[in-house]
Amino acid sequence: MDLIIFINTNLNCKLINTKFETDHLKIEITMKKLLKYLFLILLLTVSVIIANAQASYLKIEDYKVYYGSATRAPQDWMIIRQFENEGKTYFMLVNPQTLETKIDESNFYQVKKMTLDESRVYFKNTPYEKALNKAEQQSVSLQDAGIESGLPAETGISLTADLCPSHRPLDRKIFTDIFTEFQKVERPVPVALSITGIWMLQHPKDLEWLKQMQKDNEIYITWINHSYHHRVSSTLPLKENFLLEPGTNIYDEVLETEKAMLKNGMLPSVFFRFPGLVSDQQLVTTITNFGLIPIGTDAWLAKGQKPQAGSIVLIHGNGNEPVGVNDFIKLLQSKTQEIAKKQWLLYDLRESVDEEFDGK
């Protein structure tokens, strides 16, 4: 009896061990398949990101303002544009937490179309919506409306360089000098360029040079919409000048610049800078209704304004403002030791504005 019990018990142990080994093998095979699947997804995602970063949309049709939410777990994006290109529908999307933008195919997302008001309520607690609200609150002044600074607790600045229409070439020394100063502590070096459609047309070689610096990981460019034509009159008063000039088609000034960026393989940001920093309350609201955050400055160097911690600094990189450029070069030279110790840095404009409103 005892022997029979022992044999049966041993048999049961063997059966249990065999079952355990079989289950373990199944789990191992499943895990391998899962890891292989995740690797393929990751590879595909990276490929899409690279493709989008380099993509030029040369056959854009039906480019328009479009509002809604686009969800692909775990992120909820805000849609601000829609367009067609070679038979596919694309969105321009904004990450409302980081202010990052991207272009992606619409069929990759669960989409909920909204009105402008609905979308702003939906995203009301995000840094993006808070930045839009702050810009609207600072819209009363005729000059320098919008966000003027960010990251006040940090030591450093956000550099913005305007590329208004000009017959002079790009002032390349700005970019080579910031790369030389920062390459050991901050690479790529973040810089925000306010670009006009006319400048892109007039300076294709300079534009390619900037894009190549970005491809070489020397600088990272946040492209700011600075209007298409940047019209200016030497005789009209400010209240009728720049984008306030009677007859200005603000729809074209905004959207045609974005289209020109996309055709040149550039990613439009969520920022807008008024030509001449001139606007009124109605114009500011019009720009925020495009889903764009007006960016001003508290340190226009050519006008003698001194940058503080967190300043959004303005210089002109189009060859028209050597005084401002020289002042910026002197500023860099004065900060050489602090830069080497990472005690004075250039900040990505998106992060600077995002962190200013995060948690408020």
Coordinates of C-alpha atoms in Angstrom, one line a residue:
M1 CA 0.0 0.0 0.0
D2 CA 2.8 2.4 1.0
L3 CA 4.6 1.6 -2.3
I4 CA 1.6 2.2 -4.4
I5 CA 1.0 5.6 -2.7
F6 CA 4.7 6.5 -3.2
I7 CA 4.5 5.6 -6.9
N8 CA 1.3 7.6 -7.4
T9 CA 2.7 10.6 -5.6
N10 CA 5.9 10.5 -7.7
L11 CA 3.8 10.3 -10.8
N12 CA 1.8 13.3 -9.7
C13 CA 5.0 15.3 -9.1
K14 CA 6.2 14.4 -12.6
L15 CA 2.9 15.5 -14.1
I16 CA 3.1 18.7 -12.1
N17 CA 6.7 19.3 -13.2
T18 CA 5.8 18.6 -16.8
K19 CA 2.9 21.0 -16.7
F20 CA 5.0 23.7 -15.1
E21 CA 7.7 23.3 -17.8
T22 CA 5.1 23.4 -20.5
D23 CA 3.5 26.6 -19.1
H24 CA 6.9 28.1 -18.6
L25 CA 7.8 27.4 -22.2
K26 CA 4.5 28.9 -23.4
I27 CA 5.2 32.0 -21.4
E28 CA 8.7 32.3 -22.7
I29 CA 7.5 31.9 -26.3
T30 CA 4.8 34.5 -25.7
M31 CA 7.3 36.9 -24.2
K32 CA 9.6 36.6 -27.1
K33 CA 6.7 37.3 -29.5
L34 CA 5.7 40.3 -27.4
L35 CA 9.2 41.7 -27.3
K36 CA 9.6 41.2 -31.1
Y37 CA 6.3 42.9 -31.6
L38 CA 7.2 45.8 -29.3
F39 CA 10.6 46.1 -31.1
L40 CA 8.9 46.3 -34.5
I41 CA 6.5 49.0 -33.2
L42 CA 9.4 51.0 -31.7
L43 CA 11.3 50.7 -35.0
L44 CA 8.2 51.8 -37.0
T45 CA 7.6 54.7 -34.6
V46 CA 11.2 55.9 -34.9
S47 CA 11.0 55.6 -38.6
V48 CA 7.8 57.7 -38.7
I49 CA 9.4 60.3 -36.4
I50 CA 12.5 60.6 -38.7
A51 CA 10.3 60.7 -41.8
N52 CA 8.2 63.5 -40.4
A53 CA 11.2 65.4 -39.2
Q54 CA 12.6 65.4 -42.8
A55 CA 9.3 65.6 -44.6
S56 CA 8.5 68.3 -47.1
Y57 CA 4.9 68.6 -48.0
L58 CA 5.1 69.9 -51.6
K59 CA 1.5 69.4 -52.7
I60 CA -0.5 70.9 -49.9
E61 CA -4.2 71.4 -50.6
D62 CA -7.2 72.6 -48.5
Y63 CA -5.0 73.9 -45.7
K64 CA -7.2 75.2 -43.0
V65 CA -7.8 75.9 -39.3
Y66 CA -9.3 72.9 -37.6
Y67 CA -10.0 72.3 -33.9
G68 CA -10.5 69.2 -32.0
S69 CA -8.8 66.5 -29.9
A70 CA -6.7 63.7 -31.3
T71 CA -6.1 60.8 -29.0
R72 CA -3.5 58.0 -29.3
A73 CA -2.8 56.5 -25.9
P74 CA -1.5 57.8 -23.7
Q75 CA -1.4 61.4 -25.2
D76 CA -4.3 63.7 -26.0
W77 CA -3.3 66.2 -28.6
M78 CA -5.0 69.4 -29.7
I79 CA -5.7 69.7 -33.5
I80 CA -5.2 73.2 -34.9
R81 CA -4.7 72.6 -38.7
Q82 CA -5.9 70.1 -41.3
F83 CA -4.6 69.7 -44.9
E84 CA -4.3 67.3 -47.8
N85 CA -1.1 66.2 -49.4
E86 CA -0.8 63.6 -52.1
G87 CA -4.1 61.9 -51.2
K88 CA -3.5 61.8 -47.4
T89 CA -5.1 63.9 -44.7
Y90 CA -2.8 65.4 -42.1
F91 CA -3.2 67.3 -38.8
M92 CA -1.0 69.8 -37.2
L93 CA -1.1 68.8 -33.6
V94 CA -0.1 70.5 -30.3
N95 CA 0.9 68.7 -27.1
P96 CA -0.9 71.0 -24.6
Q97 CA 1.4 70.0 -21.8
T98 CA 4.8 70.6 -23.6
L99 CA 3.8 73.0 -26.5
E100 CA 5.5 70.5 -28.9
T101 CA 4.0 70.5 -32.4
K102 CA 4.0 67.7 -35.0
I103 CA 2.5 66.8 -38.3
D104 CA 0.8 63.4 -38.5
E105 CA -1.7 61.5 -40.5
S106 CA -5.3 61.9 -39.2
N107 CA -6.2 58.1 -39.4
F108 CA -3.6 57.4 -36.7
Y109 CA -5.9 59.0 -34.0
Q110 CA -9.3 58.9 -32.4
V111 CA -10.6 62.3 -33.4
K112 CA -13.2 64.5 -31.8
K113 CA -13.9 67.6 -33.8
M114 CA -14.7 70.7 -31.7
T115 CA -15.4 74.4 -32.1
L116 CA -12.7 76.9 -30.9
D117 CA -14.5 77.5 -27.7
E118 CA -15.1 73.8 -27.0
S119 CA -11.4 73.0 -27.5
R120 CA -10.2 75.8 -25.2
V121 CA -12.6 74.6 -22.5
Y122 CA -11.5 71.0 -23.0
F123 CA -7.8 71.9 -22.6
K124 CA -8.3 74.7 -20.1
N125 CA -6.0 73.3 -17.4
T126 CA -3.0 72.9 -19.6
P127 CA 0.1 75.1 -19.9
Y128 CA -0.9 75.7 -23.6
E129 CA -4.3 77.2 -22.8
K130 CA -2.9 79.2 -19.9
A131 CA -0.3 80.7 -22.2
L132 CA -3.0 81.7 -24.7
N133 CA -5.0 83.3 -21.9
K134 CA -2.0 85.2 -20.5
A135 CA -1.2 86.5 -24.0
E136 CA -4.8 87.8 -24.4
Q137 CA -4.6 89.5 -21.0
Q138 CA -1.5 91.4 -22.1
S139 CA -3.1 92.6 -25.4
V140 CA -4.0 96.1 -24.5
S141 CA -0.6 97.7 -25.3
L142 CA 0.0 98.8 -28.9
Q143 CA 3.5 97.3 -28.8
D144 CA 5.0 94.2 -27.3
A145 CA 1.8 92.2 -26.6
G146 CA 2.1 88.6 -25.7
I147 CA 4.4 86.5 -23.6
E148 CA 7.6 88.5 -22.7
S149 CA 9.5 86.1 -20.4
G150 CA 9.6 82.7 -18.9
L151 CA 11.6 80.6 -16.4
P152 CA 12.2 83.5 -14.0
A153 CA 13.8 81.2 -11.5
E154 CA 16.5 80.0 -14.0
T155 CA 19.8 81.6 -14.9
G156 CA 19.8 82.1 -18.6
I157 CA 17.7 83.3 -21.5
S158 CA 15.6 82.2 -24.5
L159 CA 17.1 83.6 -27.7
T160 CA 14.8 84.7 -30.5
A161 CA 16.2 86.1 -33.8
D162 CA 13.8 87.7 -36.3
L163 CA 14.2 87.0 -40.0
C164 CA 12.3 89.9 -41.5
P165 CA 12.4 90.5 -45.3
S166 CA 15.9 91.9 -46.2
H167 CA 18.2 92.2 -49.1
R168 CA 21.2 91.5 -46.8
P169 CA 22.4 87.9 -46.2
L170 CA 21.8 86.0 -42.9
D171 CA 24.1 87.1 -40.1
R172 CA 25.7 83.6 -39.7
K173 CA 28.1 84.8 -37.0
I174 CA 25.2 84.6 -34.5
F175 CA 24.8 80.9 -35.0
T176 CA 28.4 79.9 -35.3
D177 CA 29.3 81.9 -32.1
I178 CA 26.5 80.4 -30.0
F179 CA 27.5 76.9 -31.2
T180 CA 31.2 77.6 -30.3
E181 CA 30.3 78.9 -26.9
F182 CA 27.8 76.2 -25.9
Q183 CA 28.8 73.0 -27.8
K184 CA 30.6 71.5 -24.7
V185 CA 27.6 72.1 -22.3
E186 CA 24.5 72.3 -24.4
R187 CA 24.1 70.5 -27.8
P188 CA 22.1 71.1 -29.8
V189 CA 21.8 74.8 -28.8
P190 CA 18.2 75.9 -28.7
V191 CA 17.3 79.0 -30.7
A192 CA 13.9 80.4 -31.8
L193 CA 13.7 82.0 -35.3
S194 CA 10.8 84.3 -36.2
I195 CA 10.6 83.8 -40.0
T196 CA 8.6 85.4 -42.7
G197 CA 7.5 83.9 -46.0
I198 CA 9.3 86.6 -48.0
W199 CA 12.6 85.9 -46.3
M200 CA 12.3 82.2 -47.2
L201 CA 11.8 83.1 -50.8
Q202 CA 14.6 85.6 -50.9
H203 CA 17.2 83.5 -49.0
P204 CA 17.0 79.8 -50.0
K205 CA 20.7 79.2 -49.5
D206 CA 20.7 80.8 -46.0
L207 CA 17.7 78.8 -45.1
E208 CA 19.4 75.6 -46.2
W209 CA 22.4 76.5 -44.2
L210 CA 20.3 76.9 -41.0
K211 CA 18.5 73.6 -41.7
Q212 CA 21.8 71.9 -42.1
M213 CA 23.0 73.2 -38.8
Q214 CA 19.9 71.6 -37.3
K215 CA 20.5 68.3 -39.1
D216 CA 24.1 68.3 -37.8
N217 CA 22.7 68.6 -34.3
E218 CA 24.5 71.9 -33.7
I219 CA 21.4 74.0 -33.1
Y220 CA 17.7 73.1 -32.5
I221 CA 15.4 75.6 -34.1
T222 CA 11.9 76.5 -33.0
W223 CA 10.3 78.1 -36.0
I224 CA 8.1 81.1 -35.1
N225 CA 5.5 82.5 -37.5
H226 CA 6.4 86.2 -38.2
S227 CA 3.8 86.7 -41.0
Y228 CA 4.3 86.3 -44.7
H229 CA 4.9 89.8 -46.0
H230 CA 5.9 91.8 -42.9
R231 CA 4.7 95.0 -44.6
V232 CA 5.9 98.2 -42.9
S233 CA 5.4 101.9 -43.7
S234 CA 7.8 104.7 -42.8
T235 CA 4.9 107.2 -42.8
L236 CA 1.9 105.5 -41.3
P237 CA 1.3 105.7 -37.5
L238 CA 1.7 102.5 -35.5
K239 CA -2.0 102.0 -35.2
E240 CA -2.2 101.7 -39.0
N241 CA 1.1 100.0 -39.5
F242 CA 2.5 96.5 -40.0
L243 CA -0.4 93.9 -39.6
L244 CA -2.7 96.8 -38.6
E245 CA -2.4 98.3 -42.1
P246 CA -5.9 98.5 -43.6
G247 CA -6.6 95.8 -46.1
T248 CA -4.2 93.2 -44.5
N249 CA -5.4 89.6 -45.1
I250 CA -4.4 88.2 -41.7
Y251 CA -5.6 84.7 -42.8
D252 CA -3.0 84.6 -45.6
E253 CA -0.3 86.2 -43.5
V254 CA -0.6 83.3 -41.0
L255 CA -1.5 80.3 -43.0
E256 CA 0.7 81.0 -46.1
T257 CA 3.7 81.3 -43.8
E258 CA 2.9 77.9 -42.3
K259 CA 2.5 76.3 -45.7
A260 CA 5.8 77.7 -46.8
M261 CA 7.5 76.2 -43.8
L262 CA 6.0 72.8 -44.4
K263 CA 7.0 72.9 -48.1
N264 CA 10.6 73.6 -47.0
G265 CA 10.6 70.7 -44.5
M266 CA 10.3 72.9 -41.4
L267 CA 8.0 72.3 -38.5
P268 CA 5.8 75.3 -37.5
S269 CA 5.7 76.0 -33.8
V270 CA 2.8 77.2 -31.7
F271 CA 4.3 80.7 -31.5
F272 CA 3.7 83.9 -33.4
R273 CA 5.6 87.2 -33.3
F274 CA 4.0 90.4 -34.5
P275 CA 6.0 92.4 -37.1
G276 CA 7.4 95.4 -35.3
L277 CA 5.9 93.9 -32.2
V278 CA 2.9 96.0 -33.1
S279 CA -0.7 94.8 -32.5
D280 CA -4.0 95.7 -30.9
Q281 CA -6.4 93.8 -28.7
Q282 CA -8.5 92.6 -31.7
L283 CA -5.4 91.4 -33.6
V284 CA -4.1 89.5 -30.6
T285 CA -7.4 87.7 -30.3
T286 CA -7.4 86.9 -34.0
I287 CA -3.9 85.3 -33.6
T288 CA -4.9 83.3 -30.5
N289 CA -8.0 82.1 -32.5
F290 CA -5.5 80.5 -34.9
G291 CA -4.2 78.6 -31.8
L292 CA -1.0 80.6 -31.8
I293 CA 0.7 82.1 -28.7
P294 CA 2.0 85.7 -29.4
I295 CA 5.6 86.1 -28.2
G296 CA 7.0 89.5 -27.3
T297 CA 10.3 90.4 -25.6
D298 CA 11.6 92.1 -22.5
A299 CA 15.1 92.5 -23.9
W300 CA 15.4 94.0 -27.4
L301 CA 19.1 94.3 -27.3
A302 CA 19.4 96.9 -30.1
K303 CA 17.2 99.2 -28.1
G304 CA 19.4 99.0 -25.0
Q305 CA 17.1 96.7 -23.0
K306 CA 19.1 94.4 -20.7
P307 CA 18.3 90.7 -20.3
Q308 CA 17.3 89.3 -16.9
A309 CA 17.0 85.8 -15.7
G310 CA 14.3 84.1 -17.9
S311 CA 14.3 86.9 -20.5
I312 CA 13.0 86.3 -24.1
V313 CA 15.8 88.2 -25.9
L314 CA 15.2 89.7 -29.3
I315 CA 17.9 90.3 -32.0
H316 CA 17.6 90.5 -35.8
G317 CA 19.5 87.9 -37.8
N318 CA 18.7 89.3 -41.2
G319 CA 21.7 91.6 -41.5
N320 CA 19.7 94.7 -40.7
E321 CA 20.6 95.1 -37.0
P322 CA 24.4 94.8 -36.4
V323 CA 24.1 96.7 -33.1
G324 CA 21.9 94.1 -31.5
V325 CA 24.0 91.2 -32.9
N326 CA 27.2 92.8 -31.5
D327 CA 25.5 93.3 -28.1
F328 CA 24.5 89.6 -28.1
I329 CA 28.1 88.5 -29.0
K330 CA 29.4 90.6 -26.2
L331 CA 26.8 89.1 -23.8
L332 CA 28.0 85.6 -24.8
Q333 CA 31.7 86.6 -24.2
S334 CA 30.9 88.0 -20.8
K335 CA 29.2 84.8 -19.8
T336 CA 32.0 82.4 -21.0
Q337 CA 33.0 81.1 -17.5
E338 CA 29.3 80.8 -16.4
I339 CA 28.5 78.9 -19.6
A340 CA 31.4 76.5 -19.0
K341 CA 30.0 75.8 -15.5
K342 CA 26.4 75.4 -16.8
Q343 CA 25.4 78.4 -14.7
W344 CA 24.1 80.4 -17.7
L345 CA 22.3 78.6 -20.5
L346 CA 20.1 79.1 -23.5
Y347 CA 16.6 77.7 -23.0
D348 CA 14.2 76.1 -25.5
L349 CA 11.4 78.7 -25.9
R350 CA 8.8 75.9 -25.7
E351 CA 10.1 74.7 -22.4
S352 CA 10.6 78.2 -21.1
V353 CA 6.9 79.2 -21.7
D354 CA 5.6 75.7 -20.8
E355 CA 7.3 75.7 -17.4
E356 CA 6.2 79.3 -16.7
F357 CA 2.6 78.1 -16.8
D358 CA 2.9 74.5 -15.6
G359 CA 1.1 74.1 -12.3
K360 CA -0.4 77.5 -12.2

